[in-house]
Coordinates of C-alpha atoms in Angstrom, one line a residue:
Chain A
M1 CA 0.0 0.0 0.0
D2 CA 2.7 2.4 1.0
I3 CA 4.7 1.8 -2.1
I4 CA 1.6 2.5 -4.2
R5 CA 0.9 5.6 -2.3
L6 CA 4.5 6.7 -2.9
F7 CA 4.0 6.3 -6.6
T8 CA 0.7 8.1 -6.8
T9 CA 0.9 11.0 -4.3
H10 CA 4.6 11.7 -4.1
R11 CA 5.3 11.7 -7.8
K12 CA 7.1 15.0 -7.8
L13 CA 9.3 14.0 -4.9
L14 CA 10.1 10.7 -6.7
A15 CA 11.0 12.5 -9.9
V16 CA 13.3 14.9 -8.1
G17 CA 14.9 12.0 -6.2
S18 CA 15.6 9.9 -9.2
L19 CA 16.9 12.9 -11.0
L20 CA 19.4 13.5 -8.1
L21 CA 20.4 9.9 -8.2
I22 CA 21.1 10.0 -11.9
L23 CA 23.1 13.2 -11.5
I24 CA 25.2 11.7 -8.7
F25 CA 25.8 8.7 -10.8
L26 CA 26.9 10.8 -13.8
T27 CA 29.1 13.2 -11.7
T28 CA 30.9 10.4 -9.9
F29 CA 31.3 8.2 -13.0
P30 CA 34.8 9.3 -13.9
L31 CA 36.0 8.0 -10.5
Y32 CA 35.2 4.4 -11.3
G33 CA 34.4 4.1 -15.0
N34 CA 37.1 3.4 -17.5
D35 CA 38.0 5.7 -20.3
Y36 CA 35.9 3.9 -22.9
Y37 CA 32.7 4.3 -20.9
I38 CA 33.5 7.9 -20.0
R39 CA 33.8 8.7 -23.7
L40 CA 30.6 6.8 -24.5
L41 CA 28.8 8.7 -21.8
T42 CA 30.1 12.0 -23.1
T43 CA 28.9 11.1 -26.6
I44 CA 25.5 10.1 -25.3
L45 CA 25.2 13.4 -23.4
M46 CA 26.2 15.2 -26.5
Y47 CA 23.4 13.5 -28.4
T48 CA 21.1 14.3 -25.5
V49 CA 21.7 18.0 -26.0
L50 CA 21.1 17.7 -29.8
A51 CA 17.9 15.5 -29.4
V52 CA 16.3 17.7 -26.7
S53 CA 17.0 21.0 -28.5
W54 CA 15.9 19.5 -31.8
A55 CA 12.7 18.2 -30.2
M56 CA 12.0 21.6 -28.6
F57 CA 11.6 23.2 -31.9
S58 CA 10.9 20.6 -34.5
G59 CA 8.9 18.3 -32.3
A60 CA 6.5 21.0 -31.3
T61 CA 6.2 22.9 -34.6
G62 CA 6.4 20.0 -37.0
Y63 CA 9.1 21.9 -39.0
M64 CA 11.5 19.0 -39.6
S65 CA 14.9 20.7 -39.3
L66 CA 17.8 18.7 -40.7
A67 CA 20.2 21.6 -40.0
T68 CA 21.3 20.2 -36.6
A69 CA 24.6 19.0 -38.1
A70 CA 25.3 22.5 -39.4
F71 CA 25.0 24.1 -36.0
F72 CA 26.9 21.3 -34.3
G73 CA 29.6 21.6 -37.0
V74 CA 29.9 25.4 -36.4
G75 CA 30.6 24.6 -32.8
V76 CA 33.2 22.0 -33.6
M77 CA 35.0 24.3 -36.1
T78 CA 34.9 27.2 -33.6
T79 CA 37.0 25.1 -31.2
A80 CA 39.2 23.8 -34.0
F81 CA 40.1 27.4 -34.9
L82 CA 40.3 29.0 -31.5
E83 CA 41.8 26.3 -29.4
G84 CA 44.6 27.6 -27.3
T85 CA 43.9 31.3 -28.0
L86 CA 41.0 31.7 -25.5
P87 CA 39.8 29.9 -22.4
F88 CA 37.7 26.9 -23.3
L89 CA 34.5 28.2 -21.7
V90 CA 34.7 31.4 -23.8
I91 CA 35.2 29.2 -26.9
I92 CA 32.1 27.2 -26.0
V93 CA 30.0 30.4 -25.7
I94 CA 31.4 31.7 -29.0
G95 CA 30.5 28.4 -30.6
G96 CA 27.0 28.6 -29.3
L97 CA 26.5 32.2 -30.4
L98 CA 27.9 31.7 -33.9
A99 CA 25.6 28.7 -34.4
S100 CA 22.6 30.7 -33.2
A101 CA 23.5 33.7 -35.4
L102 CA 23.5 31.3 -38.3
A103 CA 20.2 29.8 -37.2
F104 CA 18.7 33.2 -37.0
L105 CA 19.7 34.0 -40.6
I106 CA 18.6 30.6 -41.9
G107 CA 15.4 30.9 -39.9
L108 CA 14.5 34.3 -41.3
V109 CA 14.9 33.0 -44.9
T110 CA 13.5 29.5 -44.7
L111 CA 11.0 29.2 -41.9
R112 CA 8.3 30.3 -44.3
L113 CA 8.8 27.1 -46.2
R114 CA 6.3 24.5 -45.3
G115 CA 6.7 20.8 -44.7
V116 CA 9.1 18.8 -46.7
Y117 CA 10.6 21.9 -48.4
F118 CA 12.0 23.2 -45.1
A119 CA 13.5 19.7 -44.4
I120 CA 15.1 19.6 -47.8
F121 CA 16.5 23.1 -47.6
S122 CA 17.9 22.5 -44.1
F123 CA 19.5 19.3 -45.4
G124 CA 21.1 21.1 -48.3
F125 CA 22.2 23.8 -46.0
V126 CA 24.4 21.3 -44.0
M127 CA 26.1 20.2 -47.2
F128 CA 26.5 23.7 -48.4
I129 CA 28.1 25.1 -45.3
G130 CA 30.2 22.0 -44.8
E131 CA 31.8 22.4 -48.2
I132 CA 32.2 26.2 -47.8
V133 CA 34.1 25.8 -44.5
F134 CA 36.1 22.9 -46.0
Y135 CA 37.1 25.1 -48.9
I136 CA 38.0 28.0 -46.8
D137 CA 39.9 25.8 -44.3
T138 CA 42.0 24.0 -46.9
H139 CA 42.4 26.4 -49.8
I140 CA 42.5 29.8 -48.1
L141 CA 43.8 29.0 -44.7
H142 CA 45.9 26.1 -45.8
N143 CA 45.0 23.7 -43.0
I144 CA 45.4 20.9 -45.5
W145 CA 45.7 18.2 -42.9
G146 CA 42.9 19.5 -40.7
H147 CA 43.3 20.5 -37.1
N148 CA 44.8 18.4 -34.4
L149 CA 43.5 19.3 -31.0
T150 CA 45.2 18.5 -27.7
P151 CA 43.7 15.2 -26.4
P152 CA 41.6 16.3 -23.4
D153 CA 41.1 14.7 -20.0
P154 CA 38.0 12.6 -20.7
G155 CA 36.6 13.3 -17.2
V156 CA 36.8 17.0 -17.7
L157 CA 35.0 16.7 -21.0
L158 CA 32.3 14.6 -19.4
Y159 CA 31.8 17.3 -16.7
M160 CA 31.5 20.0 -19.3
M161 CA 29.0 18.1 -21.4
L162 CA 27.1 17.3 -18.3
G163 CA 27.0 21.0 -17.4
L164 CA 25.6 21.8 -20.8
V165 CA 23.0 19.0 -20.5
V166 CA 21.8 20.5 -17.3
V167 CA 21.7 24.1 -18.7
T168 CA 19.9 22.8 -21.8
L169 CA 17.3 20.8 -19.9
V170 CA 16.5 23.5 -17.4
T171 CA 16.2 26.2 -20.1
I172 CA 14.0 24.0 -22.4
Y173 CA 11.9 22.8 -19.5
F174 CA 11.0 26.4 -18.8
I175 CA 10.5 27.3 -22.4
R176 CA 8.1 24.4 -22.8
R177 CA 6.1 25.5 -19.9
S178 CA 6.1 29.2 -20.9
R179 CA 3.8 31.0 -23.4
Y180 CA 6.5 30.4 -26.0
G181 CA 6.1 26.7 -25.5
L182 CA 2.3 27.0 -26.0
A183 CA 2.9 29.2 -29.1
L184 CA 5.2 26.6 -30.6
L185 CA 2.7 23.8 -30.0
S186 CA -0.1 25.8 -31.6
I187 CA 2.0 26.4 -34.7
G188 CA 2.4 22.6 -34.9
G189 CA -1.3 22.2 -34.4
N190 CA -2.4 24.6 -37.0
E191 CA -0.3 27.5 -38.1
E192 CA -3.0 29.4 -39.8
A193 CA -5.2 29.4 -36.7
A194 CA -2.2 30.3 -34.5
K195 CA -1.7 33.4 -36.6
H196 CA -5.3 34.4 -36.2
M197 CA -5.1 33.9 -32.4
G198 CA -2.6 36.7 -32.2
I199 CA 0.6 34.8 -32.4
N200 CA 3.4 36.3 -34.4
T201 CA 4.3 32.9 -35.8
T202 CA 7.3 34.1 -37.9
R203 CA 9.0 35.8 -34.9
T204 CA 8.2 32.9 -32.6
K205 CA 9.7 30.3 -35.0
V206 CA 12.8 32.3 -35.6
I207 CA 13.5 33.1 -32.0
L208 CA 13.0 29.5 -30.8
F209 CA 15.0 28.1 -33.7
T210 CA 17.8 30.4 -32.8
I211 CA 17.7 29.4 -29.2
S212 CA 17.8 25.7 -30.0
A213 CA 20.9 26.3 -32.1
V214 CA 22.8 27.8 -29.2
F215 CA 22.8 24.4 -27.4
M216 CA 23.7 22.6 -30.6
G217 CA 26.7 24.8 -31.3
A218 CA 27.9 24.6 -27.7
A219 CA 27.6 20.8 -27.8
G220 CA 29.8 20.9 -30.9
A221 CA 32.4 23.2 -29.3
I222 CA 32.6 20.9 -26.2
F223 CA 32.7 17.7 -28.2
A224 CA 35.4 18.9 -30.6
P225 CA 38.4 17.8 -28.5
A226 CA 36.9 14.3 -28.4
I227 CA 37.1 14.1 -32.1
I228 CA 40.9 14.9 -31.8
H229 CA 41.5 15.2 -35.6
I230 CA 39.0 17.7 -37.1
Q231 CA 38.2 18.3 -40.7
A232 CA 35.2 20.3 -41.9
R233 CA 33.7 17.3 -43.6
I234 CA 33.8 15.4 -40.4
A235 CA 32.5 18.3 -38.3
F236 CA 29.5 18.7 -40.6
N237 CA 28.6 15.0 -40.8
I238 CA 25.0 14.8 -41.8
F239 CA 24.5 11.9 -39.4
N240 CA 24.5 14.4 -36.6
S241 CA 21.2 15.7 -38.1
F242 CA 19.6 12.3 -38.4
L243 CA 20.6 10.6 -35.2
P244 CA 19.0 13.1 -32.8
I245 CA 15.8 12.9 -34.7
L246 CA 15.8 9.1 -34.4
M247 CA 16.6 9.4 -30.8
A248 CA 13.8 11.9 -30.2
I249 CA 11.3 9.7 -32.0
F250 CA 12.6 6.6 -30.3
G251 CA 12.2 8.2 -26.9
G252 CA 9.0 10.0 -27.6
M253 CA 8.4 13.7 -28.2
G254 CA 5.2 14.2 -26.3
Q255 CA 7.0 14.1 -23.0
F256 CA 9.9 16.4 -22.0
Y257 CA 12.1 13.5 -20.9
G258 CA 11.3 11.4 -24.0
P259 CA 14.3 12.6 -26.1
V260 CA 16.6 12.2 -23.1
V261 CA 15.5 8.6 -22.6
G262 CA 15.8 8.1 -26.4
A263 CA 19.3 9.5 -26.5
F264 CA 20.5 7.3 -23.7
V265 CA 18.9 4.0 -24.8
F266 CA 19.7 4.7 -28.5
G267 CA 23.2 6.0 -27.8
Y268 CA 24.0 2.9 -25.7
L269 CA 22.5 0.5 -28.2
D270 CA 24.4 2.2 -31.0
A271 CA 27.7 1.7 -29.3
A272 CA 27.0 -1.8 -28.0
L273 CA 25.6 -3.1 -31.3
K274 CA 28.6 -1.6 -33.2
V275 CA 31.0 -3.5 -31.0
E276 CA 29.1 -6.8 -31.1
F277 CA 27.9 -6.8 -34.7
Q278 CA 30.2 -4.6 -36.8
Q279 CA 28.6 -5.7 -40.0
Y280 CA 24.9 -5.9 -39.1
F281 CA 24.4 -3.3 -36.4
M282 CA 22.5 -1.0 -38.7
L283 CA 20.2 -3.9 -39.5
G284 CA 19.5 -4.5 -35.9
F285 CA 19.0 -0.9 -35.3
G286 CA 16.5 -0.6 -38.1
I287 CA 14.5 -3.5 -36.8
I288 CA 14.4 -2.0 -33.3
L289 CA 13.3 1.4 -34.6
I290 CA 10.6 -0.1 -36.7
L291 CA 9.3 -2.1 -33.8
V292 CA 9.2 1.0 -31.6
I293 CA 7.4 3.0 -34.2
L294 CA 4.9 0.2 -34.8
F295 CA 4.1 -0.6 -31.2
L296 CA 5.0 2.6 -29.3
P297 CA 3.9 5.4 -31.5
N298 CA 4.6 7.8 -28.6
G299 CA 8.1 6.4 -28.1
L300 CA 9.6 4.9 -25.0
A301 CA 8.1 7.7 -23.0
G302 CA 4.7 6.6 -24.2
L303 CA 5.3 3.4 -22.2
V304 CA 4.9 5.2 -18.9
P305 CA 1.3 6.4 -19.2
M306 CA 0.5 3.1 -20.8
L307 CA 1.9 1.1 -17.9
Q308 CA 0.3 3.6 -15.5
G309 CA -3.0 2.9 -17.1
K310 CA -2.6 -0.9 -16.9
L311 CA -1.1 -0.8 -13.4
G312 CA -3.8 1.6 -12.3
G313 CA -6.4 -0.7 -13.6
V314 CA -4.9 -3.7 -11.8
I315 CA -4.7 -1.7 -8.5
A316 CA -8.3 -0.5 -8.9
K317 CA -9.4 -4.0 -9.5
W318 CA -7.4 -5.3 -6.5
R319 CA -8.9 -2.6 -4.3
K320 CA -12.4 -3.4 -5.5
G321 CA -11.8 -7.0 -4.9
G322 CA -10.7 -6.2 -1.4
E323 CA -13.8 -4.1 -0.8
A324 CA -16.0 -6.8 -2.2
E325 CA -14.4 -9.3 0.1
Q326 CA -15.1 -7.1 3.1
H327 CA -18.7 -6.7 2.0
A328 CA -18.9 -10.5 1.7
N329 CA -17.6 -10.9 5.2
T330 CA -20.1 -8.5 6.8
Chain B
M1 CA -20.7 53.7 -35.3
R2 CA -19.0 51.8 -38.0
T3 CA -17.1 48.8 -36.6
L4 CA -16.0 47.5 -39.9
E5 CA -16.0 49.3 -43.2
G6 CA -14.8 48.3 -46.7
Q7 CA -14.4 50.5 -49.7
G8 CA -13.8 49.2 -53.2
V9 CA -12.5 45.9 -51.7
T10 CA -11.0 43.9 -54.5
K11 CA -9.0 40.7 -54.6
Y12 CA -7.5 39.0 -57.7
F13 CA -6.3 35.5 -57.8
G14 CA -4.2 35.6 -61.0
G15 CA -6.6 37.1 -63.5
L16 CA -9.7 36.1 -61.6
A17 CA -11.5 38.6 -59.4
A18 CA -12.6 36.7 -56.3
V19 CA -13.9 39.8 -54.7
S20 CA -14.5 42.8 -56.9
N21 CA -15.1 46.4 -55.9
V22 CA -17.2 45.6 -52.9
D23 CA -18.3 48.3 -50.5
F24 CA -19.7 47.1 -47.2
H25 CA -20.0 48.1 -43.5
V26 CA -20.9 46.5 -40.2
D27 CA -22.2 48.7 -37.4
R28 CA -21.5 48.3 -33.8
G29 CA -23.7 45.7 -32.1
E30 CA -25.1 44.3 -35.4
I31 CA -25.4 40.8 -36.7
V32 CA -24.7 41.1 -40.4
G33 CA -25.0 38.1 -42.7
L34 CA -23.0 37.4 -45.8
I35 CA -24.6 34.9 -48.3
G36 CA -24.0 33.8 -51.8
P37 CA -23.5 30.7 -53.9
N38 CA -20.3 28.6 -53.6
G39 CA -17.4 30.5 -55.0
A40 CA -19.0 33.9 -54.5
G41 CA -16.1 35.2 -52.6
K42 CA -17.5 35.1 -49.0
T43 CA -14.6 33.4 -47.4
T44 CA -12.2 35.5 -49.4
L45 CA -13.8 38.6 -48.0
F46 CA -13.3 37.2 -44.5
N47 CA -9.7 36.4 -45.3
L48 CA -9.1 39.9 -46.4
T49 CA -10.7 41.3 -43.3
S50 CA -8.7 39.0 -40.9
G51 CA -5.4 39.8 -42.7
A52 CA -5.0 36.2 -44.0
L53 CA -4.8 37.6 -47.5
P54 CA -3.6 41.0 -48.8
L55 CA -6.0 43.2 -50.7
S56 CA -5.4 43.8 -54.4
S57 CA -7.0 47.2 -54.1
G58 CA -9.5 49.1 -51.9
E59 CA -9.4 49.6 -48.2
I60 CA -10.8 47.9 -45.1
T61 CA -11.0 49.8 -41.8
F62 CA -11.8 48.5 -38.3
K63 CA -13.0 51.3 -36.1
G64 CA -11.3 53.7 -38.5
Q65 CA -7.9 52.0 -38.4
K66 CA -6.6 50.6 -41.7
I67 CA -6.3 46.8 -41.8
R68 CA -4.4 46.8 -45.2
G69 CA -0.9 45.4 -44.8
L70 CA -1.4 44.1 -41.3
K71 CA -0.7 40.5 -40.5
P72 CA -3.5 38.3 -39.0
H73 CA -1.9 38.4 -35.5
R74 CA -2.0 42.2 -35.5
V75 CA -5.6 42.3 -36.7
C76 CA -6.5 39.8 -33.9
K77 CA -4.9 42.0 -31.3
M78 CA -6.9 45.0 -32.7
G79 CA -10.1 43.1 -31.7
V80 CA -11.1 41.1 -34.8
S81 CA -11.4 37.4 -34.2
R82 CA -12.7 34.6 -36.4
T83 CA -13.6 30.9 -36.9
F84 CA -12.9 28.9 -40.0
Q85 CA -15.0 27.2 -42.6
E86 CA -13.0 24.1 -42.3
T87 CA -12.3 23.8 -38.6
K88 CA -8.7 24.6 -37.7
V89 CA -8.3 23.4 -34.1
F90 CA -5.0 22.6 -32.5
G91 CA -5.2 18.8 -32.8
N92 CA -2.1 18.3 -30.6
M93 CA -3.6 19.8 -27.4
P94 CA -6.6 19.3 -25.1
V95 CA -9.7 21.4 -25.5
L96 CA -9.0 23.9 -22.7
Q97 CA -5.5 24.4 -24.1
N98 CA -6.9 25.3 -27.5
V99 CA -9.0 28.1 -25.9
L100 CA -6.0 29.1 -23.7
V101 CA -4.0 30.0 -26.8
G102 CA -6.6 32.6 -27.8
A103 CA -6.7 34.0 -24.2
F104 CA -2.9 34.2 -24.0
F105 CA -2.1 35.8 -27.3
G106 CA -5.2 37.4 -28.5
S107 CA -5.5 40.4 -26.2
P108 CA -3.5 43.5 -27.0
N109 CA -1.9 43.5 -23.6
R110 CA 0.2 40.8 -22.1
I111 CA -1.9 38.9 -19.6
S112 CA -0.8 36.6 -16.7
A113 CA -1.1 32.8 -16.8
A114 CA -3.8 32.9 -14.1
D115 CA -5.9 35.4 -16.0
A116 CA -5.5 33.6 -19.2
A117 CA -6.7 30.3 -17.6
R118 CA -9.7 32.1 -16.1
E119 CA -10.5 33.7 -19.4
A120 CA -10.2 30.3 -21.2
S121 CA -12.5 28.4 -18.8
Q122 CA -15.1 31.2 -18.9
A123 CA -15.1 31.1 -22.7
L124 CA -15.4 27.4 -22.7
E125 CA -18.3 27.6 -20.2
F126 CA -20.0 30.2 -22.4
V127 CA -20.2 27.8 -25.3
G128 CA -21.3 25.0 -23.0
L129 CA -18.2 22.8 -23.2
S130 CA -16.8 23.0 -19.7
A131 CA -17.3 19.3 -19.2
M132 CA -15.0 18.6 -22.1
A133 CA -12.1 20.8 -20.9
G134 CA -9.6 18.0 -20.3
N135 CA -10.6 15.9 -23.4
S136 CA -8.4 15.5 -26.4
I137 CA -9.9 17.8 -29.1
Q138 CA -9.7 14.9 -31.6
D139 CA -12.4 13.0 -29.5
L140 CA -14.9 15.8 -30.0
T141 CA -17.6 15.8 -32.8
L142 CA -17.3 18.3 -35.5
V143 CA -20.1 20.3 -33.9
S144 CA -18.2 20.6 -30.7
Q145 CA -15.0 21.4 -32.4
K146 CA -16.7 24.3 -34.1
R147 CA -17.9 25.5 -30.6
V148 CA -14.3 25.2 -29.4
E149 CA -13.3 27.5 -32.2
V150 CA -15.9 30.0 -31.1
A151 CA -14.7 29.8 -27.5
R152 CA -11.1 30.2 -28.7
A153 CA -12.1 33.3 -30.7
L154 CA -14.1 34.7 -27.8
A155 CA -11.1 34.2 -25.5
T156 CA -9.2 36.8 -27.5
R157 CA -11.8 39.3 -26.3
P158 CA -12.9 40.5 -29.7
E159 CA -15.1 43.4 -30.6
L160 CA -15.9 41.9 -33.9
L161 CA -16.4 38.2 -34.5
L162 CA -16.2 36.7 -38.0
L163 CA -18.1 33.4 -38.1
D164 CA -17.5 31.3 -41.2
E165 CA -20.2 28.7 -41.8
L166 CA -20.7 27.8 -38.1
M167 CA -23.7 25.8 -39.0
A168 CA -22.6 23.8 -42.0
G169 CA -23.4 20.1 -41.5
L170 CA -25.5 20.6 -38.4
N171 CA -28.9 19.0 -37.9
P172 CA -32.0 21.2 -37.2
A173 CA -31.7 20.9 -33.4
E174 CA -28.1 21.8 -33.5
V175 CA -28.8 24.7 -35.8
S176 CA -31.2 26.3 -33.4
E177 CA -28.7 25.8 -30.6
A178 CA -26.0 27.5 -32.7
M179 CA -28.4 30.4 -33.4
E180 CA -29.0 30.8 -29.7
L181 CA -25.2 30.9 -29.2
V182 CA -24.8 33.6 -31.8
A183 CA -27.5 35.7 -30.2
K184 CA -26.0 35.2 -26.8
I185 CA -22.6 36.4 -28.1
R186 CA -24.2 39.5 -29.6
D187 CA -25.9 40.2 -26.3
T188 CA -22.4 40.4 -24.6
G189 CA -21.8 43.4 -26.9
I190 CA -19.8 41.7 -29.6
T191 CA -20.5 42.7 -33.2
I192 CA -21.0 39.7 -35.5
F193 CA -20.3 39.2 -39.2
I194 CA -21.5 35.8 -40.3
V195 CA -21.2 33.7 -43.5
E196 CA -23.9 31.0 -43.6
H197 CA -25.6 28.7 -46.0
V198 CA -28.4 27.7 -43.7
M199 CA -31.1 30.2 -44.8
K200 CA -33.4 29.6 -41.9
A201 CA -30.6 30.5 -39.5
I202 CA -29.4 33.5 -41.4
M203 CA -32.9 34.9 -41.9
G204 CA -33.6 34.3 -38.2
I205 CA -30.7 36.1 -36.6
C206 CA -29.4 38.7 -38.9
E207 CA -30.4 42.3 -38.9
R208 CA -28.9 43.0 -42.3
I209 CA -27.8 40.7 -45.0
M210 CA -25.6 41.2 -48.0
V211 CA -25.4 38.9 -51.0
L212 CA -22.2 38.2 -53.0
H213 CA -22.3 36.7 -56.5
H214 CA -19.1 36.2 -58.6
G215 CA -17.3 38.5 -56.2
E216 CA -19.7 41.4 -56.6
K217 CA -22.2 42.6 -54.1
I218 CA -25.6 42.2 -55.8
A219 CA -28.0 43.0 -52.9
E220 CA -28.1 44.2 -49.4
G221 CA -31.0 44.8 -46.9
T222 CA -33.1 43.3 -44.2
P223 CA -33.9 39.6 -44.3
Q224 CA -37.4 40.4 -45.7
E225 CA -35.9 42.5 -48.5
I226 CA -33.4 39.9 -49.4
A227 CA -36.0 37.1 -49.3
S228 CA -38.1 39.0 -51.9
N229 CA -35.3 40.3 -54.0
K230 CA -35.6 39.1 -57.6
T231 CA -32.0 38.8 -58.5
V232 CA -31.2 36.8 -55.3
I233 CA -34.1 34.4 -55.9
E234 CA -32.9 33.9 -59.5
I235 CA -29.4 33.1 -58.4
Y236 CA -30.4 30.7 -55.7
L237 CA -33.3 29.1 -57.8
G238 CA -31.0 29.0 -60.8
E239 CA -28.5 27.1 -58.8
E240 CA -31.1 24.7 -57.5
T241 CA -32.5 23.8 -60.9
H242 CA -29.0 23.4 -62.1
A243 CA -28.1 21.1 -59.2
G244 CA -31.4 19.2 -59.7
S245 CA -30.8 18.5 -63.4

């Protein structure tokens, strides 16, 4: 009974408690985890940032942005160019700001495109900017062999990424709860109606798209040293656009924590399957994704209300049964 | 006092004049009906008024302020709200949330979350859907969804409400309920401009009716005048015989 009560009446307490536990686990991890797992965890946290900030904008509005890799790449290149000249924290901020400046310009021009056209444009944009930066880097600045960064302490990198995850989650949590969150959602629901309800849809879209890119750029700037050898074509890898989307869908976009769960499960599966089945891991991946989409249309996060419903039903039945028994006894 | 006034309102789609040189006005506190056969330009006229479409020429003013060149969200904040011929609800949120969007963003001043919530539940109560507040909007019938649209429009605190075919697809009992609702809205001091195909309803509630045909205004007057207007009868009868053949 007490356990049931704990789950029903103290849900907030429970959520905060488990959050704290996870945070303690993550912060103490470098003390006992080996380098491989620290790196894996850093990568997963990096994808968490990308997936959550992608879902904040695209999940709510339905504007499928494939430009994530561009903003991430801008962050990576910022570190590649500036490493050693400025404190790392300053570089991260610059990376985020550059990415958001780019997102602002792109948003102004393209966020009037609907549906698949926006997706295609943002996809092409990643290719375009990747090639431009590559050209400038090799032909004009003559960094023909790319940039070799100082290998960092994996623990420090993990802490930085963890810090960014916390900042991202807190910011986006409040955005989702704010009137901007409601405005974004209404744009996804019906943009025409949203306009007529007094929402400046263009401004809302551009501002929130810009904000989402700050986190993506910062993630790139932090992650850059982990890549060690950086070339523009690696920095602007289009996979960094697709993976966060898969993670967000996998985890479920209806809930705030969905993309986080998705990034962790997906990120771990990705690494584990790659090690186990080098040849077939994509196949296994595909099957898992299809199963999730077929049976969990709301992603892994959709499991929670589903289970709650089932569990609630069982509990209610059990209680009724108990009452009936009492009635029978009297 | 003129709430809404249009002079020489014209809209071209390519070479086709959807609305052509229409003068019209809606006075404060009136219910004005807009009728006409399919493709007459009724919804286009609404779209021009709400800022959804730019005018080709002419001018529309709301309380003396020009609407030309304003985006829909500006027009909404001025005090013009509307519903849509094909319901445009926010399918990704519950009923109350739908209305909340109107309450939050529709008024010219920034309002607090608590005020918006109160406004939204009042509007929902006004249209008689309080019991559905927590439901998913997708679970509602089309009739109820249209009522949610009305509540959402009311939550923006409009002075002028544009109702686009509120009663299409309703059965007679629902039509009279909808008529009551429209009258109730007018009684709160909101001016109403309504497009409708259900003649019984439009004749019953409007103080003045204007008729569009091929984008031109062909008649205007009280319901009795319109009902006995030869051109109007010809157009409607003509259509009916055509549809019957």
